[in-house]
Coordinates of C-alpha atoms and ligand atoms in Angstrom, one line a residue:
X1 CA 113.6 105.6 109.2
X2 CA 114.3 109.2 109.0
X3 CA 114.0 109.4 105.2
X4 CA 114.8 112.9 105.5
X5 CA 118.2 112.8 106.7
X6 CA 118.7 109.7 103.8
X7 CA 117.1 111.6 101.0
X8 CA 119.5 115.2 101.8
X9 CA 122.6 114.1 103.0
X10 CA 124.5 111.0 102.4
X11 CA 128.7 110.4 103.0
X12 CA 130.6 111.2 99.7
X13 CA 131.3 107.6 98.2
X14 CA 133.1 108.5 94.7
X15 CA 135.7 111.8 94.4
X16 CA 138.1 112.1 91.4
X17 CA 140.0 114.1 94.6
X18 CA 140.8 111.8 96.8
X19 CA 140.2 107.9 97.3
X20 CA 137.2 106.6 99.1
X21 CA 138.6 103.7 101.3
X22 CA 136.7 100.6 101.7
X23 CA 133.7 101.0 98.6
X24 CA 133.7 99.3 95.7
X25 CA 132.7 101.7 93.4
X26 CA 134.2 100.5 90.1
X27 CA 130.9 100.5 88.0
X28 CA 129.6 103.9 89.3
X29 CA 133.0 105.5 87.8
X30 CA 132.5 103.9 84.9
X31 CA 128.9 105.1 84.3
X32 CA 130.7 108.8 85.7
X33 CA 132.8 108.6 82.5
X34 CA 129.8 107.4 80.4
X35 CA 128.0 109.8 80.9
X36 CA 130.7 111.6 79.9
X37 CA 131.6 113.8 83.8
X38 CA 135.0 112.2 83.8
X39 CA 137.2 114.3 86.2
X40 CA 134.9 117.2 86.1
X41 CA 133.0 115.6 88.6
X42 CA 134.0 117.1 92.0
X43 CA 132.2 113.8 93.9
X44 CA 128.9 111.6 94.2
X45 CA 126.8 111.1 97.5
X46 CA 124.0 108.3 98.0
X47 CA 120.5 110.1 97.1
X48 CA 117.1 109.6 97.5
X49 CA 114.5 106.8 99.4
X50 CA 113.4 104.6 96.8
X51 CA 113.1 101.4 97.2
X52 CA 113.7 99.7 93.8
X53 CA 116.7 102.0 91.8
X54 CA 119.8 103.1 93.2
X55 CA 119.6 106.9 93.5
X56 CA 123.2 109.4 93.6
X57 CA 123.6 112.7 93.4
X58 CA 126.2 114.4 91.0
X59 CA 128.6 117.0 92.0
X60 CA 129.5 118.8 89.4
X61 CA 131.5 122.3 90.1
X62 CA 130.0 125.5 89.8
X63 CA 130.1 129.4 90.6
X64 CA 129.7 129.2 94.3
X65 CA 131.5 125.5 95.1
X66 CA 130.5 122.6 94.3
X67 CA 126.8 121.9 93.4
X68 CA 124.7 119.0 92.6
X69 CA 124.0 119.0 89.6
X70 CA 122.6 115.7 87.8
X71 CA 120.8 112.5 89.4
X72 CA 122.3 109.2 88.5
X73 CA 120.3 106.1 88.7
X74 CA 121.4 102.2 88.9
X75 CA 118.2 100.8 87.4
X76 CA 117.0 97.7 89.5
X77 CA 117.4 94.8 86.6
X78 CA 115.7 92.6 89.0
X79 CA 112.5 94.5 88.9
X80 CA 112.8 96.2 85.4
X81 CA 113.9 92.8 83.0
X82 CA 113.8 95.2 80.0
X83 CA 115.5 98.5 80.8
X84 CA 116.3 99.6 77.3
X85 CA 111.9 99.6 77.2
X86 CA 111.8 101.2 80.3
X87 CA 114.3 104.3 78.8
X88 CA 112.7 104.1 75.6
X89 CA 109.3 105.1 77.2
X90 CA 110.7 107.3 79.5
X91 CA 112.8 109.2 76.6
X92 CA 109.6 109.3 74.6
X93 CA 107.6 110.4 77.6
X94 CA 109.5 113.3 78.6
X95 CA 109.9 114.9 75.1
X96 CA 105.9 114.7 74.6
X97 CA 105.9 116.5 78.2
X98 CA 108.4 119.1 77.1
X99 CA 106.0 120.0 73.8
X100 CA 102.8 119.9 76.2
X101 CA 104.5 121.9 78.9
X102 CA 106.3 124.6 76.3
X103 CA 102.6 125.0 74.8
X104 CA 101.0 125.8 78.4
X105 CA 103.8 128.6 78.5
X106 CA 105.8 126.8 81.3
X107 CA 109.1 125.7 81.8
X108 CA 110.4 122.6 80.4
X109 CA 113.4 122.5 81.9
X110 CA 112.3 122.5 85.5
X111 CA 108.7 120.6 85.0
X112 CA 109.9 117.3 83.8
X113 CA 113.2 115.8 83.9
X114 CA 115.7 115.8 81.1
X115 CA 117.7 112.7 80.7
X116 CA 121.1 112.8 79.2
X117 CA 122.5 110.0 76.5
X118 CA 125.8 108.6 77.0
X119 CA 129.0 109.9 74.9
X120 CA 128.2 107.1 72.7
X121 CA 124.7 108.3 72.4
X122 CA 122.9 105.5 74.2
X123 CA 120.0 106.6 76.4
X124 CA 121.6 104.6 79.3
X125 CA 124.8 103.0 80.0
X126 CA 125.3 99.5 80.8
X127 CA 128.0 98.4 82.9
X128 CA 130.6 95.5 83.0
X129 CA 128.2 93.4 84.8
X130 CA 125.0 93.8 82.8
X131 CA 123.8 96.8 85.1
X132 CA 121.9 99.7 83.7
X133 CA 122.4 103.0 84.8
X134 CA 120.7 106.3 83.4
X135 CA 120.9 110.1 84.3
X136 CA 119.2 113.2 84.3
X137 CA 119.7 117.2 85.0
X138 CA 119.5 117.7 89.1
X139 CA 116.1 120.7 89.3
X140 CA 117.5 123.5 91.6
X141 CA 115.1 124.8 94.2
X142 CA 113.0 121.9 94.0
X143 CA 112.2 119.7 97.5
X144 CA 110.9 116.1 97.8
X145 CA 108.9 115.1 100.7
X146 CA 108.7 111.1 102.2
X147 CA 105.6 112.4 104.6
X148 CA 102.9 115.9 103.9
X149 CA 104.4 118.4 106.0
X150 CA 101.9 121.2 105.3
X151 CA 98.3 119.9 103.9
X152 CA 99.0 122.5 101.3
X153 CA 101.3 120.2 99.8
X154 CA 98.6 117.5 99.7
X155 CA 96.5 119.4 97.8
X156 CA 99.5 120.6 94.9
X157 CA 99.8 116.7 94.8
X158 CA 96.5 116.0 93.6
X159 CA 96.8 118.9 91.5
X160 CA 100.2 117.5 89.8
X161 CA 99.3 114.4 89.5
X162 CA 96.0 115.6 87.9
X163 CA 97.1 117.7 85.4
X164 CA 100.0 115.3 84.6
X165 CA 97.2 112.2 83.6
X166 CA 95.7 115.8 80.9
X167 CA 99.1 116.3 79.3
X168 CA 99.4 112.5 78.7
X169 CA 95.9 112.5 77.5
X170 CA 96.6 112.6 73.5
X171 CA 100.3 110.4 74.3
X172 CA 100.1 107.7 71.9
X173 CA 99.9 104.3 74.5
X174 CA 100.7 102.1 72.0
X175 CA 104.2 103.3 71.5
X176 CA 104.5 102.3 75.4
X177 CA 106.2 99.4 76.7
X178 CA 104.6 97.4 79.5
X179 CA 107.7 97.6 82.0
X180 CA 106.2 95.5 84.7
X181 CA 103.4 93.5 82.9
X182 CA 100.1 92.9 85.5
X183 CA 102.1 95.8 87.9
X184 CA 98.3 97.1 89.3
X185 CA 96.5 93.8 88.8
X186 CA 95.3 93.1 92.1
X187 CA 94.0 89.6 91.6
X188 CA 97.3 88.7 90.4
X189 CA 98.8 89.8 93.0
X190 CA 96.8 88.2 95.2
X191 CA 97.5 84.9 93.1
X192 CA 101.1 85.6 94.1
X193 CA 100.8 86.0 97.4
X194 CA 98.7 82.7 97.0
X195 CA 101.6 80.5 95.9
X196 CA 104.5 82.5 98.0
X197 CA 101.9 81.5 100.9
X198 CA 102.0 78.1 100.0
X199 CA 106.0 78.3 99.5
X200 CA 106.7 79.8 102.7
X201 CA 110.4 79.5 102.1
X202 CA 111.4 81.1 104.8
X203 CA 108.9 79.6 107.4
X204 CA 107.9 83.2 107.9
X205 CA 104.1 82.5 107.6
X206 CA 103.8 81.4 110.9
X207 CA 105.0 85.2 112.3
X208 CA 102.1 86.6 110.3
X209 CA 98.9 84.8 110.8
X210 CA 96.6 87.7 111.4
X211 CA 98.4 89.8 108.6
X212 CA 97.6 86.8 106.5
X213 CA 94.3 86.2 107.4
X214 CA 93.5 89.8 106.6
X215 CA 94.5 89.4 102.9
X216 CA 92.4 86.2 102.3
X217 CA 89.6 87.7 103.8
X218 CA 89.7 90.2 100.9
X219 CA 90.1 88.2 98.3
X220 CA 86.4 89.0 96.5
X221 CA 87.8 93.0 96.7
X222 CA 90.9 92.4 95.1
X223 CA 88.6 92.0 91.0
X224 CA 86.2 94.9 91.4
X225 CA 88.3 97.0 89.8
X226 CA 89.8 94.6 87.3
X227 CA 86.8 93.1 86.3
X228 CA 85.8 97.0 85.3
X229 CA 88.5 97.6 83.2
X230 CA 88.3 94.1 81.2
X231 CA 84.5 94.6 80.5
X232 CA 85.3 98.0 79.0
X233 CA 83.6 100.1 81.6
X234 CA 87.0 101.8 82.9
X235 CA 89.2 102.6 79.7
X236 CA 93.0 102.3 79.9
X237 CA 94.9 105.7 80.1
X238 CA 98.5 106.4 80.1
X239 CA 99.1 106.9 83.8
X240 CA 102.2 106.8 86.1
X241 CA 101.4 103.8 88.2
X242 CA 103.5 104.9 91.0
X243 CA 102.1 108.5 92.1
X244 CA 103.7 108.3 95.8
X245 CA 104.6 111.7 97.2
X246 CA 108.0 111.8 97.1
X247 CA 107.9 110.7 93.6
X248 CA 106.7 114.5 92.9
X249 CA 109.5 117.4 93.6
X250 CA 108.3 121.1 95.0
X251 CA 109.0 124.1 94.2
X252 CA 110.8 125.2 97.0
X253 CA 110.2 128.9 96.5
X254 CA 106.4 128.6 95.8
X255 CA 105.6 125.3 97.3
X256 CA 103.7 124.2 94.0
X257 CA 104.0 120.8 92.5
X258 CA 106.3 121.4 90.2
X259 CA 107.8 117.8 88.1
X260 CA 106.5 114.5 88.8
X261 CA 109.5 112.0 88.6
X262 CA 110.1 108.4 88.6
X263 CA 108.7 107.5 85.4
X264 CA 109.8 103.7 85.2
X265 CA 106.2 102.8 85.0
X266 CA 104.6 104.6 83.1
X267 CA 102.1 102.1 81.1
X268 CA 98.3 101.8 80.3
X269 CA 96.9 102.1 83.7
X270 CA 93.4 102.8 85.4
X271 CA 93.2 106.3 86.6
X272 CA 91.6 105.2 90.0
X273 CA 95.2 103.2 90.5
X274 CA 97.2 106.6 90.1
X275 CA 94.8 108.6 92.7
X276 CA 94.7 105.0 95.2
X277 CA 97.5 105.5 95.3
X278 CA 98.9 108.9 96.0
X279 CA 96.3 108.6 98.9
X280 CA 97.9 105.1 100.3
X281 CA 100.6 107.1 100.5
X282 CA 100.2 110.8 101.4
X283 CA 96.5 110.4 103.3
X284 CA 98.5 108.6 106.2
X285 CA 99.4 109.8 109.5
X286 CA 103.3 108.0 109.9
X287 CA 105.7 106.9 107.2
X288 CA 104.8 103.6 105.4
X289 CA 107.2 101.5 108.0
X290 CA 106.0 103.0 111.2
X291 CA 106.2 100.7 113.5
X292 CA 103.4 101.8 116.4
X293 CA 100.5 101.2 114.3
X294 CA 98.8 103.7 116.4
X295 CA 100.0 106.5 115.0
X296 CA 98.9 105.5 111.4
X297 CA 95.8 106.7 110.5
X298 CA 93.9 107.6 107.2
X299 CA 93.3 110.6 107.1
X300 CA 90.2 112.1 105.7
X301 CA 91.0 115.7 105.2
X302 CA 94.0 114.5 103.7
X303 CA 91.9 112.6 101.6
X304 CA 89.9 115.8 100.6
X305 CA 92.5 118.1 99.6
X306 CA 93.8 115.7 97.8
X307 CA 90.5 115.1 95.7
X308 CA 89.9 118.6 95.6
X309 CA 93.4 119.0 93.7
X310 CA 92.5 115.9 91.5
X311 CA 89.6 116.9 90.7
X312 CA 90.1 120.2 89.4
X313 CA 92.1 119.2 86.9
X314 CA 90.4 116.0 86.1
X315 CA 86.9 116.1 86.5
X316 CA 86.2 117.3 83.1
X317 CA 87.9 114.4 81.1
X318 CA 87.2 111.9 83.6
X319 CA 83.9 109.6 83.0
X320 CA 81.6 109.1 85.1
X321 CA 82.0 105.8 86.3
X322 CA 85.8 106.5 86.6
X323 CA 85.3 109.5 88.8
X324 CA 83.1 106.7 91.2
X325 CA 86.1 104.4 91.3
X326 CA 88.7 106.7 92.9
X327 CA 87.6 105.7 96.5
X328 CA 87.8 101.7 94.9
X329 CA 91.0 103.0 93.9
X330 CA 92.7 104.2 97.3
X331 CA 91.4 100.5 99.1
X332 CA 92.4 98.4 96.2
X333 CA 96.2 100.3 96.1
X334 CA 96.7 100.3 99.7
X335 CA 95.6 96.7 100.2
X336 CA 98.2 95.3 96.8
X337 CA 100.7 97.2 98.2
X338 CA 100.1 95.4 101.3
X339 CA 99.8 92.1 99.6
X340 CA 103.0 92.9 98.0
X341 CA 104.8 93.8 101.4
X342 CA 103.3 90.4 102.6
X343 CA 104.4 88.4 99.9
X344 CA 107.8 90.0 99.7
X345 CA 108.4 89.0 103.2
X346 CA 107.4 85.9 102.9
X347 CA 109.8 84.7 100.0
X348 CA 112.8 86.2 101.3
X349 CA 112.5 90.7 100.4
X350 CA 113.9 89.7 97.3
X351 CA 112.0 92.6 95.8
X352 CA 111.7 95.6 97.8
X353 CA 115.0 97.2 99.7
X354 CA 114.8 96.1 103.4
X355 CA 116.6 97.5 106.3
X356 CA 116.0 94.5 108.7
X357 CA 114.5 91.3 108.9
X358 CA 110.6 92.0 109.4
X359 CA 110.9 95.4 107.5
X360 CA 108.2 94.3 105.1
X361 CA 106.0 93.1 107.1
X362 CA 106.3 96.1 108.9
X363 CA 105.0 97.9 106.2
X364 CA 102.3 95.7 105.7
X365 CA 100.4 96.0 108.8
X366 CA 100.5 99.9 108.1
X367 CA 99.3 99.3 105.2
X368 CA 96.4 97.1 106.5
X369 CA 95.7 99.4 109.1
X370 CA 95.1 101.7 106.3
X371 CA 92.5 99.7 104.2
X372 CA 90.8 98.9 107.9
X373 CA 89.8 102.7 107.9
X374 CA 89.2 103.6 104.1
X375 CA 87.0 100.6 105.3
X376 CA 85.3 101.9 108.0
X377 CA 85.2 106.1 106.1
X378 CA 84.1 104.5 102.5
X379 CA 80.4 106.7 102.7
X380 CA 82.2 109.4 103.4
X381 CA 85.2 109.0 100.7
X382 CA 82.6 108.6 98.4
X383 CA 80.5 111.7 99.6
X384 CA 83.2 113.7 99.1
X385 CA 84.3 113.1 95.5
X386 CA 80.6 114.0 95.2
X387 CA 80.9 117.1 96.6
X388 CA 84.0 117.9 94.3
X389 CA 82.2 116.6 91.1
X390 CA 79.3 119.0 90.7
Ligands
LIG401 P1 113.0 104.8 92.9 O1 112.4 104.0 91.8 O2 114.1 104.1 93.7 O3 111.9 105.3 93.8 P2 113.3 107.6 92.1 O4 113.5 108.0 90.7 O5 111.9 107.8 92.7 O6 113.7 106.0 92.2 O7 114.3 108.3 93.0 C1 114.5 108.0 94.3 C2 114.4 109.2 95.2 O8 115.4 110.1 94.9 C3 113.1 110.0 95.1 O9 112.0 109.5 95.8 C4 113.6 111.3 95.7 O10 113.6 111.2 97.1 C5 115.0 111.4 95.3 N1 115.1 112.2 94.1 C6 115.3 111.8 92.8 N2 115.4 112.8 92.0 C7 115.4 113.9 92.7 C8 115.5 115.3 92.4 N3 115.7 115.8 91.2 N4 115.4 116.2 93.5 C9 115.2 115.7 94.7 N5 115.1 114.4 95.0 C10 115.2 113.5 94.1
LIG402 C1 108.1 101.2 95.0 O1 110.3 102.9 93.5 P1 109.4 103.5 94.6 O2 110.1 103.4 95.9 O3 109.0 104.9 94.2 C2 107.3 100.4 94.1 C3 105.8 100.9 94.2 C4 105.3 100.7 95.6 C5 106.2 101.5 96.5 C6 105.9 101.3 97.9 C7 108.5 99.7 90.6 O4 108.1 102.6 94.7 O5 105.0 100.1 93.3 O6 104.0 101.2 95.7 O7 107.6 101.1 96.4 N1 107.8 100.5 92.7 C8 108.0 99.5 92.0 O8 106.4 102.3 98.7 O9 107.6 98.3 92.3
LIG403 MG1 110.5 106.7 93.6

């Protein structure tokens, strides 16, 4: 898809000018009024590329015409079951950032996101069908990539994404709620994919033999990094658990990482999930639902600047043994997301938005294709964190 075009401009689908024929838009005025815009609001576009929340942009007027001015977000209920945990932690989150981030002498406003309570002081508004829907302060100048335009970028990545896992360091991970409990372990996902296998409600598995061969062949891979974590030698953090590039916005005038967003799940993670998968994700040659497999690639220089950014900030609180599952962690992430692509096609793409019928098992060969050469380059991922350690 051209997640470009998606993510900047979308057709205007709420105006307190004029009517928009032929949308039912009912519950996104609502939450307009929660929030408390009301007829300030000039008008609302589609935003984003996400494929779990629905994503809007705000209009709001201002100096020069209208500008956008806040996100609003209709929080997927079918993937989050306990939104008012998932706001909780993300309220809690962002005002530990904006301490961290005020005592490193930056700027809180534009290096995390600040979320806005209703007018009746909720932190998210829930509308007449049970639907939640949040909101928070649009950053100006900032860009968000769906593929690494300039290696630069890459790099910045690693860097934000390293420096974000250091300001959470002290963040009490009690306080956090487990949004989506088991979301990074593998061998339950493989267990998943297991039983939707054995389902096949759709009679899809027959259209994905060598896809599903590929996953069952992999089954012993799918606990090494589990199995680490529940014999206490790879200690739980407070990580993001979904560190894809365009869940990072740039400074457009610098080009430096600037606020890492989407923090829905945000829960005690393995550190080696956060960096597997930034490189799943950014260390590939075509978008995640190319279809011409050969353009997708991994990417090992990719890969480096990546750790190279990661590392900086990291490789003085990281343990050893963590620092030696990072390339575990790019294989491991890029194959579950593929079993989840898998298994999400073959129940029905009940989870992830789809644009046509194979659109998720689209995404899971690219994803396999992916594993194939972190596979076949696994010396020399591992040579290289190496080379960044010392
Ligand atoms: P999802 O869970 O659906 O991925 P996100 O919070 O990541 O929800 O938002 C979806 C997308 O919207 C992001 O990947 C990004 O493309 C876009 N987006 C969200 N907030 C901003 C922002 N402040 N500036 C630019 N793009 C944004
Ligand atoms: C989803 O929400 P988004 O688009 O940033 C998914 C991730 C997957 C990713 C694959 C909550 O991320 O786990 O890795 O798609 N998020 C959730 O692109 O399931
Ligand atoms: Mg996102």
């Amino acid at each position: 898809i051209g997640s470009r075009e998606k993510v900047e401009a979308g057709e205007v689908i709420f105006s307190t000018r004029r009517k928009i024929d032929g949308v039912d838009n009912r519950n996104l005025e609502d939450a307009i009024y929660a929030f408390g815009f009301g007829n300030r609001c000039s008008y609302v576009k589609p935003f984003g590329a996400g494929h779990i929340n629905e994503t809007y942009a705000v209009y709001m007027p201002g100096e020069d015409g209208d500008e956008l001015s806040y996100v609003l977000q209709r929080v997927n209920s079918n993937v989050f079951k306990d939104p008012a945990g998932v706001m909780e932690n993300i309220f809690g989150v962002t005002e530990y950032l904006r301490n961290e981030i005020r005592q490193e002498g930056g700027n809180p406003d534009r290096e995390t996101l600040s979320y806005i309570k209703t007018k009746s002081g909720c932190n998210y508004f829930e509308d007449g069908e049970g639907e939640p829907w949040r909101c928070y302060n649009f950053i100006p100048d900032s860009v968000c990539y769906q593929l690494v335009e300039e290696p630069e970028q890459f790099y910045q990545s690693g860097s934000s994404f390293g420096h974000f896992l250091k300001q959470l360091g002290n963040y009490p991970a009690s306080r956090l709620h487990e949004t989506i409990p088991d979301f990074h372990n593998t061998v339950k996902r493989f267990e998943a994919f297991q039983v939707a296998l054995k389902r096949d409600l759709k009679n899809r598995a027959v259209t994905c033999k060598p896809e599903i061969r590929f996953v069952l062949d992999r089954e012993a891979d799918c606990g090494v990094l589990v199995t680490k974590q529940e014999d206490g030698r790879l200690p739980l953090r407070v990580t993001h658990n979904d560190t894809k590039l365009n869940n990072i916005l740039f400074d457009a005038k610098t080009g430096k990482g600037l606020c890492i967003i989407d923090l829905d799940t945000i829960m005690p993670g393995l550190a080696a999930n956060d960096f597997g998968d930034s490189i799943r994700f950014g260390a590939a040659t075509a978008a995640e639902d190319e279809r011409n497999l050969d353009l997708m690639h991994f990417d090992l220089n990719l890969y480096e600047l990546y750790v190279k950014g990661y590392l900086e900030e990291t490789k003085d609180v990281l343990t050893e043994e963590e620092i030696k599952s990072l390339p575990w962690g790019a294989r491991l992430m890029t194959l579950e997301c593929g079993i989840r692509f898998l298994t999400d096609y073959l129940q029905g793409d009940t989870y992830f938005k789809t644009e046509y019928p194979e659109h998720n098992l689209v995404r899971a060969r690219t994803q396999f294709r992916l594993v194939d050469e972190m596979e076949q380059n696994f010396d020399k991922m591992q040579e290289i964190i190496q080379k960044y350690t010392k």
